Short mmCIF file of C-alpha atoms and ligand atoms in Angstrom, two decimals:
data_model
loop_
_atom_site.label_atom_id
_atom_site.label_comp_id
_atom_site.label_asym_id
_atom_site.label_seq_id
_atom_site.Cartn_x
_atom_site.Cartn_y
_atom_site.Cartn_z
CA MET A 1 -3.38 -31.60 -17.65
CA SER A 2 -4.78 -28.21 -18.27
CA LEU A 3 -3.07 -25.03 -17.07
CA THR A 4 -5.56 -24.77 -14.28
CA GLU A 5 -4.95 -28.35 -13.11
CA LYS A 6 -1.22 -27.86 -13.14
CA ASP A 7 -1.57 -24.56 -11.26
CA SER A 8 -3.51 -26.16 -8.49
CA GLN A 9 -0.70 -28.81 -8.12
CA TYR A 10 1.99 -26.27 -7.80
CA LEU A 11 0.97 -22.79 -7.01
CA TRP A 12 -0.14 -20.61 -4.07
CA HIS A 13 -2.16 -17.56 -4.94
CA PRO A 14 -2.57 -14.18 -3.18
CA TYR A 15 -5.52 -13.52 -0.88
CA THR A 16 -6.85 -17.07 -1.56
CA GLN A 17 -8.21 -19.74 0.62
CA HIS A 18 -7.39 -22.57 -1.58
CA LYS A 19 -9.82 -25.03 0.17
CA THR A 20 -12.87 -22.95 -0.79
CA ALA A 21 -11.78 -20.97 -3.82
CA SER A 22 -12.74 -21.96 -7.27
CA ALA A 23 -9.92 -22.79 -9.66
CA PRO A 24 -8.16 -19.66 -11.09
CA ILE A 25 -8.83 -18.85 -14.81
CA ALA A 26 -5.90 -19.35 -16.96
CA ILE A 27 -5.36 -16.24 -19.11
CA THR A 28 -3.34 -16.71 -22.34
CA LYS A 29 -3.54 -13.32 -24.05
CA GLY A 30 -4.34 -9.58 -23.52
CA LYS A 31 -4.91 -6.62 -25.69
CA GLY A 32 -6.21 -3.22 -24.72
CA ALA A 33 -8.93 -3.76 -22.12
CA LEU A 34 -9.47 -7.31 -23.12
CA LEU A 35 -8.06 -10.64 -21.76
CA TRP A 36 -8.71 -14.13 -23.26
CA ASP A 37 -8.62 -17.41 -21.34
CA GLU A 38 -7.25 -20.84 -22.42
CA ASN A 39 -10.65 -21.77 -23.87
CA GLY A 40 -10.79 -18.64 -25.97
CA LYS A 41 -13.41 -16.84 -23.68
CA GLU A 42 -13.15 -13.06 -23.72
CA TYR A 43 -13.10 -10.86 -20.69
CA ILE A 44 -13.18 -7.04 -20.21
CA ASP A 45 -10.60 -6.26 -17.55
CA ALA A 46 -12.69 -3.57 -15.81
CA ILE A 47 -10.24 -3.23 -12.95
CA ALA A 48 -7.11 -2.82 -14.98
CA SER A 49 -5.65 -5.93 -13.39
CA TRP A 50 -5.49 -4.47 -9.80
CA TRP A 51 -5.19 -0.89 -11.06
CA VAL A 52 -1.79 -1.29 -12.86
CA ASN A 53 -2.74 -1.20 -16.44
CA PRO A 54 -4.18 2.19 -17.62
CA TYR A 55 -2.75 1.95 -21.15
CA GLY A 56 -4.10 -1.49 -22.02
CA HIS A 57 -2.61 -4.91 -22.10
CA SER A 58 0.28 -5.78 -24.39
CA ASN A 59 0.91 -2.13 -25.27
CA THR A 60 3.45 -2.12 -28.03
CA PHE A 61 4.84 1.30 -27.29
CA ILE A 62 5.91 0.27 -23.80
CA ALA A 63 6.97 -3.19 -25.04
CA ASP A 64 9.30 -1.59 -27.71
CA ALA A 65 10.92 0.62 -25.08
CA ILE A 66 11.45 -2.38 -22.86
CA TYR A 67 12.95 -4.47 -25.66
CA LYS A 68 15.29 -1.67 -26.68
CA GLN A 69 16.50 -1.24 -23.09
CA LEU A 70 16.84 -5.06 -22.59
CA THR A 71 19.19 -5.21 -25.49
CA THR A 72 21.16 -2.23 -24.45
CA LEU A 73 21.53 -2.55 -20.67
CA GLU A 74 19.06 -4.86 -18.81
CA HIS A 75 20.35 -4.37 -15.36
CA VAL A 76 23.24 -2.92 -13.35
CA LEU A 77 23.54 -2.67 -9.51
CA PHE A 78 22.51 0.79 -8.29
CA GLY A 79 24.97 0.78 -5.43
CA GLY A 80 27.86 2.75 -6.66
CA PHE A 81 26.58 2.85 -10.30
CA THR A 82 23.86 4.83 -12.11
CA HIS A 83 22.36 4.95 -15.65
CA GLU A 84 20.50 7.17 -18.02
CA PRO A 85 17.03 5.56 -17.54
CA ALA A 86 17.09 6.24 -13.82
CA VAL A 87 18.18 9.84 -14.37
CA LYS A 88 15.51 10.29 -17.04
CA VAL A 89 12.80 8.94 -14.77
CA ALA A 90 13.84 11.31 -12.14
CA GLU A 91 13.75 14.37 -14.51
CA LYS A 92 10.36 13.33 -15.92
CA LEU A 93 8.69 12.64 -12.59
CA LEU A 94 10.07 15.68 -10.84
CA ALA A 95 8.65 17.80 -13.62
CA ILE A 96 5.11 16.48 -12.82
CA LEU A 97 5.25 15.76 -9.04
CA PRO A 98 4.27 18.51 -6.50
CA GLN A 99 7.17 20.91 -6.66
CA ASN A 100 8.46 20.26 -3.12
CA GLN A 101 9.37 16.72 -4.13
CA GLN A 102 13.06 16.59 -4.92
CA LYS A 103 14.57 13.15 -4.41
CA LEU A 104 13.57 9.69 -5.56
CA PHE A 105 14.33 6.28 -4.13
CA PHE A 106 13.50 3.16 -6.24
CA SER A 107 12.13 -0.12 -5.09
CA ASP A 108 9.96 -2.89 -6.55
CA ASN A 109 6.28 -2.65 -5.42
CA GLY A 110 3.84 -0.64 -3.52
CA SER A 111 4.47 -2.25 -0.18
CA THR A 112 8.19 -1.55 -0.37
CA ALA A 113 7.59 2.11 -1.43
CA VAL A 114 5.51 2.45 1.73
CA GLU A 115 7.97 0.41 3.89
CA ILE A 116 10.65 2.96 2.77
CA ALA A 117 8.54 6.03 3.56
CA ILE A 118 7.78 4.76 7.01
CA LYS A 119 11.41 3.85 7.70
CA VAL A 120 12.46 7.30 6.50
CA ALA A 121 9.96 8.98 8.69
CA LEU A 122 11.17 7.07 11.73
CA GLN A 123 14.91 7.50 10.93
CA TYR A 124 14.42 11.20 10.12
CA PHE A 125 13.83 11.84 13.78
CA PHE A 126 16.38 9.25 15.03
CA ASN A 127 19.01 11.12 12.98
CA LYS A 128 17.85 14.47 14.56
CA GLY A 129 18.21 12.87 18.04
CA GLU A 130 14.38 13.16 18.65
CA LYS A 131 12.38 10.18 19.88
CA ARG A 132 9.31 9.87 17.65
CA THR A 133 8.16 6.33 16.99
CA THR A 134 4.37 6.54 16.24
CA ILE A 135 2.86 6.48 12.82
CA ILE A 136 -0.61 7.88 12.20
CA ALA A 137 -2.92 6.15 9.67
CA PHE A 138 -6.60 6.00 8.65
CA GLU A 139 -9.11 3.48 9.62
CA ASN A 140 -9.63 0.84 6.81
CA ALA A 141 -6.34 1.92 5.11
CA PHE A 142 -4.51 -0.29 2.83
CA HIS A 143 -0.79 0.30 2.39
CA GLY A 144 0.57 -3.16 1.50
CA ASP A 145 1.50 -6.44 3.01
CA THR A 146 5.08 -6.06 4.34
CA PHE A 147 5.43 -5.46 8.00
CA ALA A 148 5.38 -1.70 8.42
CA ALA A 149 2.84 -1.43 5.52
CA MET A 150 0.69 -3.95 7.26
CA ALA A 151 0.94 -2.03 10.54
CA ALA A 152 -0.29 1.02 8.89
CA SER A 153 -3.08 -0.82 7.18
CA GLY A 154 -6.41 -1.08 9.03
CA ILE A 155 -8.20 -3.89 7.14
CA SER A 156 -8.27 -6.63 9.81
CA LEU A 157 -8.64 -9.58 7.55
CA PHE A 158 -5.20 -8.80 6.11
CA THR A 159 -3.42 -8.20 9.43
CA ASP A 160 -5.25 -10.04 12.29
CA ALA A 161 -2.71 -12.97 12.50
CA PHE A 162 0.16 -10.41 13.25
CA GLN A 163 -1.47 -8.15 15.92
CA GLY A 164 1.01 -7.32 18.69
CA MET A 165 4.01 -7.63 16.37
CA PHE A 166 3.70 -4.15 14.75
CA ILE A 167 5.30 -0.78 15.07
CA ASP A 168 3.09 1.76 16.90
CA VAL A 169 0.28 3.12 14.88
CA VAL A 170 -2.58 5.34 15.95
CA ARG A 171 -5.62 5.17 13.73
CA ILE A 172 -7.90 8.05 12.96
CA PRO A 173 -11.29 8.14 11.13
CA VAL A 174 -11.27 8.85 7.38
CA PRO A 175 -12.76 12.46 6.91
CA VAL A 176 -15.63 11.36 4.66
CA VAL A 177 -18.39 13.85 4.43
CA GLY A 178 -19.89 14.32 7.93
CA GLN A 179 -16.75 12.80 9.63
CA GLU A 180 -14.30 15.70 9.02
CA GLN A 181 -14.57 17.00 12.63
CA ALA A 182 -14.16 13.58 14.12
CA SER A 183 -11.13 13.00 12.03
CA CYS A 184 -9.57 16.34 13.06
CA ASP A 185 -10.32 15.71 16.72
CA ALA A 186 -8.79 12.19 16.57
CA LEU A 187 -5.68 13.53 14.87
CA ALA A 188 -5.36 16.43 17.52
CA LYS A 189 -5.53 13.84 20.28
CA ALA A 190 -2.90 11.56 18.56
CA LEU A 191 -0.63 14.50 18.03
CA LYS A 192 -0.94 15.47 21.70
CA ASN A 193 -0.66 11.99 23.21
CA HIS A 194 1.96 10.32 21.04
CA LYS A 195 5.37 11.18 19.77
CA CYS A 196 4.30 11.00 16.11
CA ALA A 197 6.82 10.77 13.30
CA GLY A 198 4.57 10.50 10.32
CA PHE A 199 0.99 10.46 8.96
CA ILE A 200 0.37 8.10 5.97
CA PHE A 201 -2.84 8.17 3.92
CA GLU A 202 -4.26 7.24 0.60
CA PRO A 203 -5.15 10.78 -0.75
CA LEU A 204 -8.79 11.22 -1.62
CA VAL A 205 -9.56 7.56 -2.38
CA GLN A 206 -9.05 4.49 -0.20
CA GLY A 207 -8.76 1.84 -2.90
CA ALA A 208 -8.83 -1.49 -1.00
CA ALA A 209 -11.38 -0.24 1.36
CA GLY A 210 -13.80 -0.07 -1.52
CA MET A 211 -12.99 3.24 -3.24
CA VAL A 212 -14.00 5.31 -0.15
CA MET A 213 -13.70 8.87 -1.10
CA TYR A 214 -13.21 12.15 0.89
CA GLU A 215 -12.59 15.79 -0.11
CA PRO A 216 -9.30 17.48 -0.59
CA VAL A 217 -10.15 20.35 1.91
CA ALA A 218 -10.55 17.79 4.65
CA LEU A 219 -7.11 16.20 3.86
CA ASP A 220 -5.53 19.70 3.66
CA THR A 221 -6.65 20.40 7.16
CA LEU A 222 -5.13 17.21 8.48
CA ILE A 223 -1.90 17.84 6.60
CA ARG A 224 -1.71 21.35 8.08
CA MET A 225 -2.16 20.04 11.54
CA CYS A 226 0.76 17.62 11.02
CA LYS A 227 2.95 20.28 9.50
CA ALA A 228 2.33 22.51 12.53
CA ASN A 229 3.65 19.66 14.72
CA ASN A 230 6.54 18.78 12.43
CA VAL A 231 5.03 15.37 11.62
CA LEU A 232 6.04 14.12 8.17
CA THR A 233 3.12 13.51 5.78
CA ILE A 234 3.22 10.57 3.42
CA ALA A 235 0.80 10.36 0.39
CA ASP A 236 0.54 6.72 -0.57
CA GLU A 237 -0.35 7.27 -4.29
CA VAL A 238 0.31 3.68 -5.26
CA MET A 239 -3.29 3.36 -6.47
CA THR A 240 -4.34 6.99 -7.10
CA GLY A 241 -1.23 7.94 -9.17
CA PHE A 242 -0.82 8.55 -12.87
CA GLY A 243 -4.25 9.88 -13.75
CA LYS A 244 -6.76 7.60 -11.87
CA THR A 245 -8.38 10.61 -10.06
CA GLY A 246 -8.56 12.75 -13.14
CA LYS A 247 -5.35 14.67 -12.26
CA THR A 248 -1.86 13.17 -12.58
CA PHE A 249 -1.74 12.65 -8.79
CA ALA A 250 -4.51 12.91 -6.20
CA SER A 251 -2.14 15.25 -4.31
CA ASP A 252 -2.60 17.76 -7.20
CA TYR A 253 -6.09 18.42 -5.78
CA LEU A 254 -4.50 19.59 -2.48
CA VAL A 255 -3.24 23.01 -1.50
CA GLU A 256 -0.78 21.47 0.99
CA GLN A 257 2.04 19.25 -0.40
CA PRO A 258 2.92 15.98 1.22
CA ASP A 259 6.56 15.42 2.37
CA MET A 260 6.76 12.01 0.76
CA MET A 261 4.95 10.21 -1.93
CA CYS A 262 4.71 6.49 -2.76
CA LEU A 263 4.27 5.41 -6.39
CA SER A 264 3.90 2.03 -8.08
CA LYS A 265 1.07 0.11 -9.73
CA ALA A 266 0.53 2.19 -12.95
CA LEU A 267 4.15 3.57 -12.81
CA THR A 268 5.24 1.04 -15.58
CA GLY A 269 1.80 0.60 -17.23
CA GLY A 270 1.43 -2.84 -15.61
CA THR A 271 4.55 -4.33 -17.34
CA ILE A 272 7.48 -4.46 -14.85
CA PRO A 273 7.22 -4.44 -11.07
CA MET A 274 8.71 -1.09 -9.93
CA ALA A 275 8.13 1.49 -7.25
CA ILE A 276 9.40 4.83 -6.27
CA THR A 277 9.27 6.79 -2.97
CA THR A 278 9.82 10.51 -3.39
CA PHE A 279 11.01 13.06 -0.74
CA THR A 280 11.58 16.70 -0.01
CA GLN A 281 15.10 18.12 0.14
CA ASP A 282 14.66 18.61 3.84
CA ILE A 283 14.19 14.90 4.41
CA PHE A 284 17.12 14.01 2.27
CA ASP A 285 19.22 16.53 4.16
CA ALA A 286 18.46 14.77 7.51
CA PHE A 287 20.32 11.78 6.16
CA TYR A 288 23.17 13.75 4.57
CA ASP A 289 26.07 13.68 7.03
CA ASP A 290 29.66 12.73 7.61
CA ASP A 291 28.34 10.08 9.95
CA ILE A 292 27.70 6.87 7.93
CA ASN A 293 25.14 5.80 10.50
CA LYS A 294 22.79 8.54 9.33
CA ALA A 295 22.58 7.12 5.87
CA LEU A 296 19.48 5.19 4.76
CA PHE A 297 20.52 1.51 4.92
CA HIS A 298 17.88 0.22 2.74
CA GLY A 299 18.01 -1.30 -0.72
CA HIS A 300 16.78 -3.92 -3.05
CA THR A 301 18.77 -5.98 -5.48
CA PHE A 302 16.70 -4.69 -8.38
CA THR A 303 16.69 -1.04 -7.23
CA ALA A 304 16.26 1.16 -10.30
CA ASN A 305 16.35 -1.68 -12.76
CA PRO A 306 16.99 0.07 -16.15
CA THR A 307 14.32 -2.11 -17.87
CA GLY A 308 11.69 -1.02 -15.32
CA CYS A 309 12.86 2.64 -15.69
CA ALA A 310 12.44 2.44 -19.52
CA ALA A 311 8.91 1.03 -18.98
CA ALA A 312 8.19 3.82 -16.50
CA LEU A 313 9.50 6.46 -19.03
CA ALA A 314 7.32 5.07 -21.82
CA SER A 315 4.30 4.88 -19.61
CA ILE A 316 4.57 8.46 -18.36
CA GLU A 317 5.09 9.54 -21.98
CA LEU A 318 1.84 7.80 -22.91
CA LEU A 319 0.00 9.36 -19.97
CA GLN A 320 0.96 12.77 -21.21
CA THR A 321 -0.32 12.38 -24.71
CA PRO A 322 -3.49 14.36 -25.53
CA ASP A 323 -5.14 11.10 -26.55
CA MET A 324 -4.67 9.58 -23.19
CA GLN A 325 -5.75 12.66 -21.30
CA ALA A 326 -8.92 12.64 -23.61
CA ASN A 327 -9.40 9.01 -22.54
CA ILE A 328 -9.39 9.88 -18.92
CA GLU A 329 -11.99 12.60 -19.46
CA ARG A 330 -14.09 10.36 -21.70
CA VAL A 331 -14.26 7.57 -19.07
CA ASN A 332 -14.95 10.06 -16.32
CA ALA A 333 -17.95 11.59 -18.32
CA LYS A 334 -19.28 8.08 -18.97
CA HIS A 335 -19.01 7.19 -15.27
CA LEU A 336 -20.95 10.39 -14.38
CA ALA A 337 -23.73 9.52 -16.88
CA PHE A 338 -23.88 5.95 -15.56
CA GLU A 339 -24.06 7.25 -11.97
CA GLN A 340 -27.18 9.24 -13.02
CA ARG A 341 -28.62 6.03 -14.47
CA VAL A 342 -28.23 3.76 -11.46
CA GLN A 343 -28.09 5.96 -8.37
CA SER A 344 -31.98 5.76 -7.81
CA HIS A 345 -32.15 1.96 -8.27
CA PRO A 346 -33.74 0.52 -5.20
CA ASN A 347 -30.81 -1.79 -4.60
CA VAL A 348 -28.20 0.99 -4.61
CA VAL A 349 -27.30 2.74 -1.36
CA THR A 350 -24.86 5.19 -2.82
CA THR A 351 -22.58 5.92 -5.75
CA ARG A 352 -19.37 7.90 -6.20
CA VAL A 353 -17.06 8.90 -8.93
CA LEU A 354 -13.64 10.47 -9.19
CA GLY A 355 -11.66 10.48 -12.40
CA VAL A 356 -11.84 6.98 -13.93
CA ILE A 357 -13.03 5.48 -10.63
CA PHE A 358 -16.65 4.51 -10.22
CA ALA A 359 -18.04 2.89 -7.04
CA LEU A 360 -21.55 1.84 -5.97
CA GLU A 361 -22.76 0.29 -2.68
CA ILE A 362 -25.34 -2.43 -2.90
CA LYS A 363 -28.10 -2.63 -0.30
CA THR A 364 -27.69 -5.55 1.95
CA GLU A 365 -29.71 -7.08 4.82
CA SER A 366 -26.68 -7.43 7.02
CA ALA A 367 -23.05 -6.30 6.95
CA ALA A 368 -21.29 -7.71 3.94
CA SER A 369 -17.81 -9.10 4.64
CA TYR A 370 -14.75 -8.42 2.51
CA TYR A 371 -14.74 -11.82 0.89
CA GLY A 372 -18.24 -12.79 1.91
CA ASN A 373 -21.18 -14.59 0.08
CA LEU A 374 -22.53 -11.50 -1.63
CA ARG A 375 -19.13 -10.61 -2.89
CA ASN A 376 -18.51 -14.07 -4.26
CA LYS A 377 -22.02 -14.25 -5.85
CA LEU A 378 -21.34 -10.87 -7.62
CA TYR A 379 -17.86 -11.87 -8.67
CA ASN A 380 -18.97 -15.11 -10.18
CA PHE A 381 -21.85 -13.36 -11.96
CA PHE A 382 -19.45 -10.81 -13.48
CA ILE A 383 -16.92 -13.56 -14.67
CA GLU A 384 -19.84 -15.61 -16.21
CA ASN A 385 -20.73 -12.47 -18.21
CA GLY A 386 -17.17 -11.85 -19.30
CA VAL A 387 -16.35 -8.98 -17.12
CA ILE A 388 -13.59 -8.91 -14.58
CA LEU A 389 -14.72 -6.91 -11.46
CA ARG A 390 -13.75 -7.66 -7.84
CA PRO A 391 -16.34 -6.38 -5.47
CA VAL A 392 -15.31 -5.41 -2.02
CA GLY A 393 -18.00 -6.72 0.26
CA ASN A 394 -21.14 -5.00 -1.03
CA ILE A 395 -19.11 -2.39 -3.05
CA VAL A 396 -18.79 -2.77 -6.77
CA TYR A 397 -16.22 -0.52 -8.26
CA ILE A 398 -15.01 0.01 -11.87
CA LEU A 399 -11.52 1.19 -12.58
CA PRO A 400 -10.87 0.34 -16.24
CA PRO A 401 -7.77 0.79 -18.44
CA TYR A 402 -8.08 4.39 -19.83
CA VAL A 403 -8.13 2.90 -23.29
CA ILE A 404 -11.31 0.88 -22.71
CA THR A 405 -13.68 1.55 -25.65
CA ASP A 406 -17.17 3.10 -25.22
CA GLU A 407 -18.71 -0.20 -26.20
CA GLN A 408 -16.64 -2.20 -23.69
CA LEU A 409 -17.53 0.32 -21.02
CA GLU A 410 -21.23 0.15 -21.85
CA LYS A 411 -21.09 -3.70 -21.56
CA VAL A 412 -19.51 -3.30 -18.09
CA TYR A 413 -22.26 -0.92 -17.04
CA GLN A 414 -24.93 -3.32 -18.32
CA VAL A 415 -23.53 -6.25 -16.45
CA VAL A 416 -23.40 -4.12 -13.29
CA GLU A 417 -26.98 -3.12 -13.80
CA SER A 418 -28.04 -6.73 -14.24
CA ALA A 419 -26.18 -7.72 -11.17
CA LEU A 420 -28.42 -5.25 -9.29
CA GLU A 421 -31.38 -7.53 -10.20
CA ILE A 422 -29.88 -10.67 -8.75
CA VAL A 423 -28.88 -9.46 -5.30
C1 PLP B 1 -1.76 -1.94 -3.90
C2 PLP B 1 -1.45 -0.87 -2.88
C3 PLP B 1 -0.28 -1.02 -2.09
C4 PLP B 1 0.61 -2.18 -2.12
O1 PLP B 1 1.25 -2.41 -3.38
P1 PLP B 1 1.83 -3.77 -3.80
O2 PLP B 1 2.53 -3.53 -5.07
O3 PLP B 1 0.75 -4.73 -3.85
O4 PLP B 1 2.80 -4.18 -2.70
C5 PLP B 1 0.06 0.07 -1.19
N1 PLP B 1 -0.73 1.11 -1.10
C6 PLP B 1 -1.84 1.32 -1.88
C7 PLP B 1 -2.67 2.49 -1.66
C8 PLP B 1 -2.23 0.25 -2.74
O5 PLP B 1 -3.32 0.35 -3.44
#
C-alpha cells in the first residue's frame, strides 16, 4: 500500500470532506521553499505551509538548536518550575514587541493563544467586580477552531454547526477602504449597547478571509474608541507576526498599542507547535492578588516546552539577521512588480500587497464559495504545475517562505498568470 492509501484507511484531515476530497499528497522531504512527494515530484510551497515557515523547510539552524535543547532538557512542567529557554524567549520577544507588552503566557497553537486572550479579557472584568461579557470582533474574522476562538470567528463554514453555543460576540464591519465610517459607527453602537470586555482583530490583514487588507489609521481609530471605553484590545498576530507584513508585527504600523497580542505560526519557524499570548502589566495586575480565585486557572501540559522555546529563540534570531530582512524586502519588491504586471488583466478584479503577502481577486460570474468549484479548479491547476497555493473562493494569495529564490517566485507568478487564462 502507498502512503496515500494507508492514510485514507486511518486518518482524518483538517477542513476536509473525505467523501469528495481527492487523496492527500504524501510529502517525504522539504528544503527551503521546496517540498517533494513520494513519487519524487517537486512543489514550491508558496504559502509557507499555512504561513508557519518563513525560514524554509528543514532549516538546519533551527534544527541544531532543537537537537541541543532536546539533549539538555526536553521538557519540564511549567507549574512551579521555570527554565532558561522560556526566560530567554521572554527577553527576546519583549525587546521587539510593542513596549507596553510586559508579560507572556505560553500555549500550543494559535487557537489557544486566542482562547487565553479572550478568557483573560473576560476574567479581567470579573476580577474587578464589573460585569462585562461581550467580545467585539470583525466580520469574516478567523481566530481559530476552539470554542471562544470560533465564537470570535466570522467565517460561517467553520462555525455554523455550533451557533447558539457561543459566548456573546458583536460583529462589526472590517474598515477596508470606504467602510471606515461604517466600522466606526458599528463599534460605537456595540460599545453603547453591550457590556464589552474586549475587541479582537487580525491587525491590517485578515488571513483566512482571503488576505483582506485595511489601513493602520482605521484600526488606530477603533482601538482609540475601545480604550476610551476601557475595552481591552487584542491583536491576533498569529498570521501577521514575525515579518509577514514587512514589519516585525502588524501592530508596529499602529500608533496605538494593543493590550494583548497572540503569537504562533511562524514563532518557531514551522518546527514545533507553540504559541504565546502577551499582556500589559495592567492586565497582569488584575490577576495579582492574595485571593487565589483571581489567578488565571488556565494551563496546558506542554506550556513553555523548552524545545519549543529553543526553536522560537533560533527562529527570532534568524528573523533578525540582515539576510532575512533583505529577503522580506526582496519578496515585497517582487510582489509589487508582479502586481503591476497582472492588475490590468481582464480576469483580475483587484490586487493587494503588504510585506510578503500578495493577493488577487479573480473575476467570477457568481459569488465564489470558500471551498467552491472555482477554488478547486484553481487549486488542482496549481498542484499539477508544482505550486502549492490554496485559493480562498476566488482569491489567490501568495505568502511564500522569505527564503524563496527569485526563480522559484517567478515560477509561482507564471503559474498564477496561466491560471488567469483557464478561469
Ligand atoms: C491560523 C490562525 C489562528 C489559529 O491558529 P491554529 O494554530 O491553527 O490554532 C488564529 N488566528 C489567526 C489570525 C490565524 O491565522
